[in-house]
PDB file of C-alpha atoms in Angstrom:
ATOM      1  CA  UNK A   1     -68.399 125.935-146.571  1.00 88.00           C
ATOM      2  CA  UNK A   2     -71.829 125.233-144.855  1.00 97.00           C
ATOM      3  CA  UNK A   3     -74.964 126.465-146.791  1.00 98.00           C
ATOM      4  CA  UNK A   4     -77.687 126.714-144.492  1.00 98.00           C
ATOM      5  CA  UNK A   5     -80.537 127.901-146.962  1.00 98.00           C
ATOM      6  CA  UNK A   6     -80.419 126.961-150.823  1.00 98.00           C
ATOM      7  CA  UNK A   7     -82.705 128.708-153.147  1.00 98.00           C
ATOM      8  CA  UNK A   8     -83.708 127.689-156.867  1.00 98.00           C
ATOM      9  CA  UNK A   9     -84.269 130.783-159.000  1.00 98.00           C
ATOM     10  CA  UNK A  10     -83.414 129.411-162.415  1.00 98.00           C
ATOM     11  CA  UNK A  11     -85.889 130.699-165.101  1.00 97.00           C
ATOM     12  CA  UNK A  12     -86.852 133.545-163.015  1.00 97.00           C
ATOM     13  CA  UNK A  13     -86.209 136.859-164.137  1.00 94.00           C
ATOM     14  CA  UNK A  14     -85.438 140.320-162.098  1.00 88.00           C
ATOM     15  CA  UNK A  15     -86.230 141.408-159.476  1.00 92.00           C
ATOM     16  CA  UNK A  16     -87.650 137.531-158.089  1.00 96.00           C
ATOM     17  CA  UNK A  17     -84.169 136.237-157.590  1.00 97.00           C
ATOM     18  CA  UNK A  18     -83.882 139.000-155.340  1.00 95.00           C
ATOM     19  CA  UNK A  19     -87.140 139.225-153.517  1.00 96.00           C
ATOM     20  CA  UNK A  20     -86.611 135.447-153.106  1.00 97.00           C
ATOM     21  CA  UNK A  21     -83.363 135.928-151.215  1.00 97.00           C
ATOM     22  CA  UNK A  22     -84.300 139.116-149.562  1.00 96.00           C
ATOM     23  CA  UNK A  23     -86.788 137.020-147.951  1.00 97.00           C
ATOM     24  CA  UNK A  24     -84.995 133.959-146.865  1.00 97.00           C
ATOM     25  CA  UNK A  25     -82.247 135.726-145.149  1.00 97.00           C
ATOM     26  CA  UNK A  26     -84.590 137.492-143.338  1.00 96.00           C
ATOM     27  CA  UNK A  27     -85.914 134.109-142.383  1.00 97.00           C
ATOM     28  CA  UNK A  28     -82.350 133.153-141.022  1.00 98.00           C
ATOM     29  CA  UNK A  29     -79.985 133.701-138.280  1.00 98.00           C
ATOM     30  CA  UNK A  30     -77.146 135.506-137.986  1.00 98.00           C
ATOM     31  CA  UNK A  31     -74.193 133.720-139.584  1.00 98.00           C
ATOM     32  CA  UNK A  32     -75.988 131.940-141.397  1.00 98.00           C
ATOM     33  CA  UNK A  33     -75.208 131.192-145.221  1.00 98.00           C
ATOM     34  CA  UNK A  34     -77.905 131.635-148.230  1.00 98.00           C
ATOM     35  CA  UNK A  35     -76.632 130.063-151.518  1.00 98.00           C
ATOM     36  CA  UNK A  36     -78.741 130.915-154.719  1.00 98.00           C
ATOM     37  CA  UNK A  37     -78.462 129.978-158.131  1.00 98.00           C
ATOM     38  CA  UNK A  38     -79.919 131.992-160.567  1.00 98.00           C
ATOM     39  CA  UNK A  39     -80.018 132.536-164.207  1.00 98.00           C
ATOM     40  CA  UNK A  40     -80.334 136.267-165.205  1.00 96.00           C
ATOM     41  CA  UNK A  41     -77.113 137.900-165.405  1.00 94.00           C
ATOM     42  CA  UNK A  42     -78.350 140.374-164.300  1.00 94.00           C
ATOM     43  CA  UNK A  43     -78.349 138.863-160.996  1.00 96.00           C
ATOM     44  CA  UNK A  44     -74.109 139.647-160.391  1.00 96.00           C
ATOM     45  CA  UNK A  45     -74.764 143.546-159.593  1.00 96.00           C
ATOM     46  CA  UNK A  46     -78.225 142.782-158.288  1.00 95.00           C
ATOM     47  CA  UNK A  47     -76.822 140.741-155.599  1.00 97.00           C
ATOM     48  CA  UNK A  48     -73.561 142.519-154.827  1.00 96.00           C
ATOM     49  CA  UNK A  49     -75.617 145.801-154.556  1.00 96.00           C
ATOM     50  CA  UNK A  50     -78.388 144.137-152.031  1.00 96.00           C
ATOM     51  CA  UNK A  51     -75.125 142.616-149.936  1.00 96.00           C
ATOM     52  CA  UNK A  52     -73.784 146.106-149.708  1.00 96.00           C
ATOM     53  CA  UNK A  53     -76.932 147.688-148.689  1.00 96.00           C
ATOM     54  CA  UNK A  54     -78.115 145.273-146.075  1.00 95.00           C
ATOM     55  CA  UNK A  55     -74.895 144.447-144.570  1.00 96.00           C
ATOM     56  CA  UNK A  56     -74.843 141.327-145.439  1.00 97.00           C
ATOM     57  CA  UNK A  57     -71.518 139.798-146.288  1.00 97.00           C
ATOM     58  CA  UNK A  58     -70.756 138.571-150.175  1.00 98.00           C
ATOM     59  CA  UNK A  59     -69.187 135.784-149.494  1.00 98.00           C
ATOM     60  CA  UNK A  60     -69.020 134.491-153.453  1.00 98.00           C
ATOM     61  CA  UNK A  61     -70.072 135.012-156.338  1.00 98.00           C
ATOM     62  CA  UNK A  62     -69.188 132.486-159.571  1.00 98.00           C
ATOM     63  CA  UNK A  63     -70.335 132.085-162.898  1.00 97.00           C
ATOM     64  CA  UNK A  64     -70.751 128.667-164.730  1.00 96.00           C
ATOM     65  CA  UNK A  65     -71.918 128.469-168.267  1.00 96.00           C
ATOM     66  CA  UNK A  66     -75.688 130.188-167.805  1.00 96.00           C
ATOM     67  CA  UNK A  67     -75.994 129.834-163.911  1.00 98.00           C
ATOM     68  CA  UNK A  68     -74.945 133.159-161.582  1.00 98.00           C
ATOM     69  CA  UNK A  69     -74.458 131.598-158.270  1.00 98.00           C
ATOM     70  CA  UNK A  70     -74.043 133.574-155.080  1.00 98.00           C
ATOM     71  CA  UNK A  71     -73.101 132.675-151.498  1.00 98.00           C
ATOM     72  CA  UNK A  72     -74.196 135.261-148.802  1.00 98.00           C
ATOM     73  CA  UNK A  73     -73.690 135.148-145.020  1.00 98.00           C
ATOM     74  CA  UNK A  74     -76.201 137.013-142.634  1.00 98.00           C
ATOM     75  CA  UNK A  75     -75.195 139.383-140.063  1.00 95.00           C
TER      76      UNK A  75
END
């Protein structure tokens, strides 16, 4: 899979991860793929939610050790 966009929110604690992302997918085209690794659980509903809402597409979401990593697609 192609990310286009990669954003570092380790350390970073609710809602940042979020407004971080929210941002750079508006930033990006349609199609387009955002990948962001972040470190509050939190994060796993936050993200899912914010896909569902926008209508952007979840594409994944993993978890490995303490990092919450999620892979979204614009439309």
């Amino acid at each position: 899979m192609q990310i286009d966009k990669e954003i570092d929110a380790r350390g970073l604690n609710c809602p940042l991860p979020l407004m971080k992302a929210k941002k750079a997918i508006a930033e990006m085209q349609a199609g387009q793929v955002l990948r962001v690794v972040a470190t509050d659980s939190g994060s796993m509903r936050d993200f899912l939610t914010f896909a569902k809402q926008s209508g952007n597409e979840m594409l994944e979401q993993t978890n490995i050790g303490k990092e919450f990593i999620h892979v979204m697609r614009r439309n």
